[in-house]
Short mmCIF file of C-alpha atoms in Angstrom, two decimals:
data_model
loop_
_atom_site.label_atom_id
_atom_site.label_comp_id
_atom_site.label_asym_id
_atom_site.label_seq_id
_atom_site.Cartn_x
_atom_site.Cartn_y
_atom_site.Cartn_z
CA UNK A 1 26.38 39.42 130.25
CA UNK A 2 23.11 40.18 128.52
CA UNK A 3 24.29 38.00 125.54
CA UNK A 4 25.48 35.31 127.97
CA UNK A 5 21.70 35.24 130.14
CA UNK A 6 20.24 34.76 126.80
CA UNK A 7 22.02 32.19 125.50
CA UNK A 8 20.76 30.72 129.11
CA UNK A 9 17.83 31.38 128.74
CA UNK A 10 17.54 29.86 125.02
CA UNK A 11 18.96 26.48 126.13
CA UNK A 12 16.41 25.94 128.68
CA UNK A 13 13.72 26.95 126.42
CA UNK A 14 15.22 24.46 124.21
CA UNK A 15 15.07 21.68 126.68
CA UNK A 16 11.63 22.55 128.10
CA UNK A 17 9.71 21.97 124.54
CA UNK A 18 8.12 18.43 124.67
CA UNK A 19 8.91 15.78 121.94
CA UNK A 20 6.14 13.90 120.78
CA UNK A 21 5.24 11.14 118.23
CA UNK A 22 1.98 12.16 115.70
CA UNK A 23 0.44 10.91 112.59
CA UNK A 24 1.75 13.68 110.46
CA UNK A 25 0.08 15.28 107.83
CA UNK A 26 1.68 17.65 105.84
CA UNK A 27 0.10 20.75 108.07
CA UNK A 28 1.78 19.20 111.03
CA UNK A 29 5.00 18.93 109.68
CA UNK A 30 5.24 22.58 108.41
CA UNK A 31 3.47 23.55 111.86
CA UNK A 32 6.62 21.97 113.99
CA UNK A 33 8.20 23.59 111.41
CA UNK A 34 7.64 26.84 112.44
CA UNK A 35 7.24 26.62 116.17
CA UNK A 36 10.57 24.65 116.26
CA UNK A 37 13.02 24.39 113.58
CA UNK A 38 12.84 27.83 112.12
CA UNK A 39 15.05 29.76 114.80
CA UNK A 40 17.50 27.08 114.41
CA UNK A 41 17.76 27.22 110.16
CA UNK A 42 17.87 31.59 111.15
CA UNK A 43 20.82 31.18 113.49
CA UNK A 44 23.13 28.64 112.55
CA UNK A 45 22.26 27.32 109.13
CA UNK A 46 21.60 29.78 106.79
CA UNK A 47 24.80 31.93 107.76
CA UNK A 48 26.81 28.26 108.44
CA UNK A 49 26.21 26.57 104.76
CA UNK A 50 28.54 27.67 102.44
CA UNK A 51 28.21 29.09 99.14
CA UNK A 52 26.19 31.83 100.11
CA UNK A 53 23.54 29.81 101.67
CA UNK A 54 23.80 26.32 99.65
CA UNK A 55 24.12 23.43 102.41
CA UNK A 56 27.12 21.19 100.82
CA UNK A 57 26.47 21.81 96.87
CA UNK A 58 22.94 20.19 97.39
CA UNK A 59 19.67 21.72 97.04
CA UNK A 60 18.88 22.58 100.17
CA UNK A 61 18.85 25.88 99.79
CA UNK A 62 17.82 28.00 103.08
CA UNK A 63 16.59 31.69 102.96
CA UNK A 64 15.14 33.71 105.61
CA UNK A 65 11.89 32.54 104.90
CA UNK A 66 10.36 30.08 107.34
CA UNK A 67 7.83 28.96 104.68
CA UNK A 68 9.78 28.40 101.79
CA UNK A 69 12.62 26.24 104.29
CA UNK A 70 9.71 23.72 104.85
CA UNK A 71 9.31 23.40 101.61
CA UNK A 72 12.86 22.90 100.37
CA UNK A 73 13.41 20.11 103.06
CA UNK A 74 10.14 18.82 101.98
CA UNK A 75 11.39 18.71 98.35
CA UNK A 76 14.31 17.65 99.18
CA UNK A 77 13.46 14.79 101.79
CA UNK A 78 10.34 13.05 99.83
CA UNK A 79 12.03 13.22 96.48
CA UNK A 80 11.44 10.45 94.75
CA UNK A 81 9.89 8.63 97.49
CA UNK A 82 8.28 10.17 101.24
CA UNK A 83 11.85 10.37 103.77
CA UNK A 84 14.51 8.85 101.12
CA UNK A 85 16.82 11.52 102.01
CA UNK A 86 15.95 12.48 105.85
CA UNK A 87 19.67 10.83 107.15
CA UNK A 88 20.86 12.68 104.76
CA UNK A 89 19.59 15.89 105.88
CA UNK A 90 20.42 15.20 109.14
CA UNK A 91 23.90 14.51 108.41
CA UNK A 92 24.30 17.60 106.83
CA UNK A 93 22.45 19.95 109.79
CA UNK A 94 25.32 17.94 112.41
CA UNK A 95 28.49 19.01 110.03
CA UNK A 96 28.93 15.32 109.05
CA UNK A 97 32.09 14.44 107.60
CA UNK A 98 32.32 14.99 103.47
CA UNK A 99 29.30 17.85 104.09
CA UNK A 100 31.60 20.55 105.08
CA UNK A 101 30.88 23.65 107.24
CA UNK A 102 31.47 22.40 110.42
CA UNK A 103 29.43 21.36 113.33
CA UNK A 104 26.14 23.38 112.86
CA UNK A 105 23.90 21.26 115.29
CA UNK A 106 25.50 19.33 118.06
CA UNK A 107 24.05 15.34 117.87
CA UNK A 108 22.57 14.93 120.90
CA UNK A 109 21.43 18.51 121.70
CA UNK A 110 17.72 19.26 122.38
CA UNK A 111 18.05 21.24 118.73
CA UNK A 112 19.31 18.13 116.96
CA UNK A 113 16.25 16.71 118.60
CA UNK A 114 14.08 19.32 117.09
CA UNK A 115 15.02 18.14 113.98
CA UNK A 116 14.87 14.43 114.22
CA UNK A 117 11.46 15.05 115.42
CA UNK A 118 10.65 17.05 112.56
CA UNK A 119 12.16 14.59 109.85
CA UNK A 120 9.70 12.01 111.15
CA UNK A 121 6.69 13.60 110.73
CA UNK A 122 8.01 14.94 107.30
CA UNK A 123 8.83 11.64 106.09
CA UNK A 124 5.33 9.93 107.24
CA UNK A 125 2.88 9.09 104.55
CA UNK A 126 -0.62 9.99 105.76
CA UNK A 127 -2.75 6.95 105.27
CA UNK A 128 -5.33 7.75 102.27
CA UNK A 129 -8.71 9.08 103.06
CA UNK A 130 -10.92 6.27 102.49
CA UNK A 131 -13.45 6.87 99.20
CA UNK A 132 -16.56 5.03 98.66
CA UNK A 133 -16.65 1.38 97.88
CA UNK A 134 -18.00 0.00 94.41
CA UNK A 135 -21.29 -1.54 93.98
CA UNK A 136 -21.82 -4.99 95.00
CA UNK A 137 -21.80 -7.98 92.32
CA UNK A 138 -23.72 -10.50 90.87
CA UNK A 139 -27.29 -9.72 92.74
CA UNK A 140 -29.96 -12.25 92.56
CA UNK A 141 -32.93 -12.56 94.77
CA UNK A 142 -35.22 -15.34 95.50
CA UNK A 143 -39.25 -15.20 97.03
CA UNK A 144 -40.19 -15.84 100.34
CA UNK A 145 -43.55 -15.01 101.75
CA UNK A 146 -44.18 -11.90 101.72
CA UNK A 147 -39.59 -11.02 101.67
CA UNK A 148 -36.80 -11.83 99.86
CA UNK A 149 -33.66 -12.99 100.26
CA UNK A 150 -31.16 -10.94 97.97
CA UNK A 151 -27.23 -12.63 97.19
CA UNK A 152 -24.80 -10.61 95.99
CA UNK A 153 -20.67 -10.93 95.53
CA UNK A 154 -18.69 -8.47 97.37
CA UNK A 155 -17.73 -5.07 95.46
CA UNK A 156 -14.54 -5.05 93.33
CA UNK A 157 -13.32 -2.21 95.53
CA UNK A 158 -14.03 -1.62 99.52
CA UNK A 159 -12.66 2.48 98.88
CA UNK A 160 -9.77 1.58 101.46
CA UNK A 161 -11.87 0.92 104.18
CA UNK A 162 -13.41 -2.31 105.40
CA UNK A 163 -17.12 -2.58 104.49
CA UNK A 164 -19.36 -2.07 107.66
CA UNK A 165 -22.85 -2.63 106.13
CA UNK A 166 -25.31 -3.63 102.66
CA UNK A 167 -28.03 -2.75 102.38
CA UNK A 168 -30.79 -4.09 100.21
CA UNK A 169 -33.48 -2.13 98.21
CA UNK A 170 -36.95 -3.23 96.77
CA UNK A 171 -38.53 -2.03 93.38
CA UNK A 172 -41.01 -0.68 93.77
CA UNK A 173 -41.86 0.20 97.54
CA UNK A 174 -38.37 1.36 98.06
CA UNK A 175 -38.47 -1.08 101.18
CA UNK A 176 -34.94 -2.39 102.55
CA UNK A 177 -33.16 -4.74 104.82
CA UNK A 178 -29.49 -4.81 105.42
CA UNK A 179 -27.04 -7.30 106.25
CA UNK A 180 -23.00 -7.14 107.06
CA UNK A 181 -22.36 -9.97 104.20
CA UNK A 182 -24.69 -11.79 101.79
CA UNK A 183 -27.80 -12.48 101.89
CA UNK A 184 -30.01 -9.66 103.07
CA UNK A 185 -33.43 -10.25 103.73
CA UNK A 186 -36.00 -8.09 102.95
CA UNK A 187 -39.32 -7.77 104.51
CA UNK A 188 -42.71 -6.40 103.96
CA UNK A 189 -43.22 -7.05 100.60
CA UNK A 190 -46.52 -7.57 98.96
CA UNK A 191 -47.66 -11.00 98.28
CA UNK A 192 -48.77 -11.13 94.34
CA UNK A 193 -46.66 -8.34 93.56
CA UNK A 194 -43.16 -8.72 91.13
CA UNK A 195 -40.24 -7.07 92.83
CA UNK A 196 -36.64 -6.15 91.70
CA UNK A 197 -33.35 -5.35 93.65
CA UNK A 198 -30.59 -3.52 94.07
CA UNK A 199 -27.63 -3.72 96.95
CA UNK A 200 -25.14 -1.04 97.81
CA UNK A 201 -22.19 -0.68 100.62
CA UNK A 202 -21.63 1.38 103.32
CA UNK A 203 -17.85 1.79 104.77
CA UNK A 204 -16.55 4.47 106.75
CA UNK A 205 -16.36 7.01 103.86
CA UNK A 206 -20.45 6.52 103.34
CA UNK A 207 -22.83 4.40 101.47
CA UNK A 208 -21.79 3.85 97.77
CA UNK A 209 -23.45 3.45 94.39
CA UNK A 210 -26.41 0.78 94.13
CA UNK A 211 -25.29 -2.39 92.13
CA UNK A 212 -27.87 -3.24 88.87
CA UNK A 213 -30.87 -4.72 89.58
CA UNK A 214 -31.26 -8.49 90.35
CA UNK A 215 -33.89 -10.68 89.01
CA UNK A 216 -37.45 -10.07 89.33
CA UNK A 217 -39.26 -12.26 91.61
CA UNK A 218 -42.99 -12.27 93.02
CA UNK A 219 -43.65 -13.27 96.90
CA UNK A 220 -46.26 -15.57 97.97
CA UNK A 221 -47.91 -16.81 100.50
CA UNK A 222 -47.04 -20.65 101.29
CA UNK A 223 -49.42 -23.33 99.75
CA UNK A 224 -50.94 -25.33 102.67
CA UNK A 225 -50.85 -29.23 101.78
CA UNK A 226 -52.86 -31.82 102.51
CA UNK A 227 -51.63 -35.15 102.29
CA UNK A 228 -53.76 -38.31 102.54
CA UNK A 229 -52.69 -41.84 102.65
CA UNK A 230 -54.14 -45.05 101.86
CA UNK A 231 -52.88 -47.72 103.32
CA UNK A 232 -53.25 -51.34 101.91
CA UNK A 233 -54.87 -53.97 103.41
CA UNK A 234 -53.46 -56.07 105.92
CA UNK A 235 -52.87 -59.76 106.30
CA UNK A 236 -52.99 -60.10 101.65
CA UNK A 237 -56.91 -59.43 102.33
CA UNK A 238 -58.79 -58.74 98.48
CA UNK A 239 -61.17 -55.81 98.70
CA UNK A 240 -63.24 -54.55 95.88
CA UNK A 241 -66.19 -51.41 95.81
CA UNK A 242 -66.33 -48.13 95.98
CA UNK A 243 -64.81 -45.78 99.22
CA UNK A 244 -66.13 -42.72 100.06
CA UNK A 245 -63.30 -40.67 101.92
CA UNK A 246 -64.40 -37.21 103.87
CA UNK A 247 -62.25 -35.11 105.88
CA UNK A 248 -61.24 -31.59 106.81
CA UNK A 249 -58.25 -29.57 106.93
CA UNK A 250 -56.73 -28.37 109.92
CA UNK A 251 -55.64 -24.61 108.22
CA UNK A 252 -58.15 -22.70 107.75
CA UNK A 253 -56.90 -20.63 104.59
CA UNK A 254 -54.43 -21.27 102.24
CA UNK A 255 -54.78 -25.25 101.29
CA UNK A 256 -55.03 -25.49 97.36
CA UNK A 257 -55.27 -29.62 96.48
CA UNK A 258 -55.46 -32.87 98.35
CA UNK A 259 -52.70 -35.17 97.40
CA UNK A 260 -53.47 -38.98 97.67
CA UNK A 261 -50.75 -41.19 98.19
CA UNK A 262 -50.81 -45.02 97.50
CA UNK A 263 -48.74 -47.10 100.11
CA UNK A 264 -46.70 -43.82 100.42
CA UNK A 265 -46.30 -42.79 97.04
CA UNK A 266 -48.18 -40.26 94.87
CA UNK A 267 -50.30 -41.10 92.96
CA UNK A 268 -52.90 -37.71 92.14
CA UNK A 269 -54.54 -34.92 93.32
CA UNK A 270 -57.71 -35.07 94.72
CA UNK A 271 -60.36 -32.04 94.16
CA UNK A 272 -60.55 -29.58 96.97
CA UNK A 273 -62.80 -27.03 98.32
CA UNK A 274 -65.83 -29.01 99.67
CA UNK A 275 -67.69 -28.70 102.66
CA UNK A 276 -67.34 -30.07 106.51
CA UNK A 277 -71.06 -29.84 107.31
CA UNK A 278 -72.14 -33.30 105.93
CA UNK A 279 -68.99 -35.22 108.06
CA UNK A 280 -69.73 -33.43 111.32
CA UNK A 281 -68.37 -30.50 113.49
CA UNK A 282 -64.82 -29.20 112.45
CA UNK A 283 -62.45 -27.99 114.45
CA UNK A 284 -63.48 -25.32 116.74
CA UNK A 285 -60.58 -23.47 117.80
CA UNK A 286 -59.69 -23.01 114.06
CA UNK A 287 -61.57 -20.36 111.71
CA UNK A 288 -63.97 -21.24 108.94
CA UNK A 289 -62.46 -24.60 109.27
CA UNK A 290 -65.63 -25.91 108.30
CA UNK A 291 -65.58 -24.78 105.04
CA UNK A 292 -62.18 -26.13 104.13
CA UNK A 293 -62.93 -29.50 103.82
CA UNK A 294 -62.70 -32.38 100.97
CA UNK A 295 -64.28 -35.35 99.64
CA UNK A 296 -63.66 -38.13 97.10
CA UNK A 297 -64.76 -41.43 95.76
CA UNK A 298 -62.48 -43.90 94.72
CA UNK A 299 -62.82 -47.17 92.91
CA UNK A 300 -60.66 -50.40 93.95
CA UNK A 301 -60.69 -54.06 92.41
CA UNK A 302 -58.50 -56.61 93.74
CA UNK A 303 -56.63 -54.11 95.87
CA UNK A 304 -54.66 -56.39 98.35
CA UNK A 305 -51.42 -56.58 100.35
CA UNK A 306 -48.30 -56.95 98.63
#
């Protein structure tokens, strides 16, 4: 009777223990090992098998060792390749025919369920822990005012892992700016001053090696222009003389020439830096505006409509 409530007793412990689906590693395999596979390889297998043990002259090999049974059907099943032999196993544990020793494990019991369960996560391959990606390619950067604007090619290796950030890196000032694909822009440089760069990728593993340097560049401030146009005379009228032309810039810093176009086209550059005092008041709303001004003299014979 005792022998009868246990065997009771052990069947609906057997179909109480929940079945689940996990992205095995090989901890978790050896852990459902233990917790559910073991009391079945101690009571029916190892004393089923024959040849003292030896499941159907194959290695599979079971001992009263829970440990070391993991690792023969972990030997067994991934060799050569991750759950090549797992059917096979399985097969075996249910007396299939040509294995000999009988029905061991009943197919469709809650202990040939057991071991399905375990052959699955045995036979996944956990996906690789992602390393950290190569440096970025092919860096080049180009001036701005006061940034840069740094290409680069992708690295020749992402680690496994898609590529969440770059980031870019000034010499000197250390000063960055990242970007999820090329360019990266980076700000706050110093005007005048010759800068280098390097670019490096971040993925979910971390932020990798920096690439070599790019090209040195310096940033500068944008030249102001001023352009002035003569136009020619209307109506194929012949003027001749001299022409004083005065004027002031609307910048206030910045402006380095005047250019002086001819019916549109360039013709030179006119000398800059004069002052606005002797044309008149400059423009009020615009700092030291009067001390940005120009003024030429130009000579013109026979200059007439075309």
């Amino acid at each position: 009777m005792k022998s009868m409530l246990h065997k009771v007793v052990e069947a609906i412990l057997l179909l109480t223990i929940p079945l689940w689906s996990v992205s095995a590693l090989p901890q978790d395999a050896e852990s459902y090992y233990v917790e559910n596979v073991e009391t079945i390889i101690q009571s029916k297998c190892i004393g089923c098998h024959r040849s003292g043990g030896q499941a159907g002259g194959t290695s599979l090999r079971f001992t009263s060792s829970a440990s070391s049974n993991h690792d023969v059907f972990d030997s067994y099943v991934n060799t050569p390749t991750p759950g090549s032999r797992a059917n096979t196993v399985l097969t075996k544990i249910r007396g299939g025919a040509g294995h000999g020793g009988g029905v061991q494990v009943t197919e469709g019991s809650s202990e040939y369920q057991r071991f399905t369960q375990y052959m699955d996560l045995l036979s996944e391959v956990p996906e690789p822990t992602p390393s950290l990606p190569s440096a970025p390619l092919n860096v080049s950067a180009a001036a701005g005012n006061a940034s840069a604007t740094v290409s680069f090619s992708v690295p020749s290796d992402d680690g496994g892992a898609t590529i969440i950030s770059y980031a870019a890196t000034s010499s000197p000032g250390s000063l960055s700016g990242s970007c999820t694909a090329s360019p990266c822009l980076v700000e706050g440089l110093s005007n005048g001053t010759a800068y280098t760069f390097t670019v490096s990728a971040t993925n979910e593993a971390g932020q990798g090696p920096d690439s070599d340097s790019s090209n040195a560049v310096t940033p500068n401030a944008p030249q102001e222009v001023l352009r002035l146009t003569l136009e020619e005379p209307l109506n194929s009228e012949t003027h001749m003389g001299i022409g004083n032309l005065r004027g002031w810039a609307v910048a206030s810093s910045g402006i380095t020439k005047v250019e002086v176009l001819v019916d549109g086209v360039y013709v030179y550059d006119a000398p800059y830096g004069g002052q606005r005092g002797d044309v008149g008041g400059a423009f009020s709303e615009i700092d030291d505006s009067d001390k940005s001004g120009f003024s030429l003299a130009y000579n013109y014979s026979a200059l007439s409509a075309g």
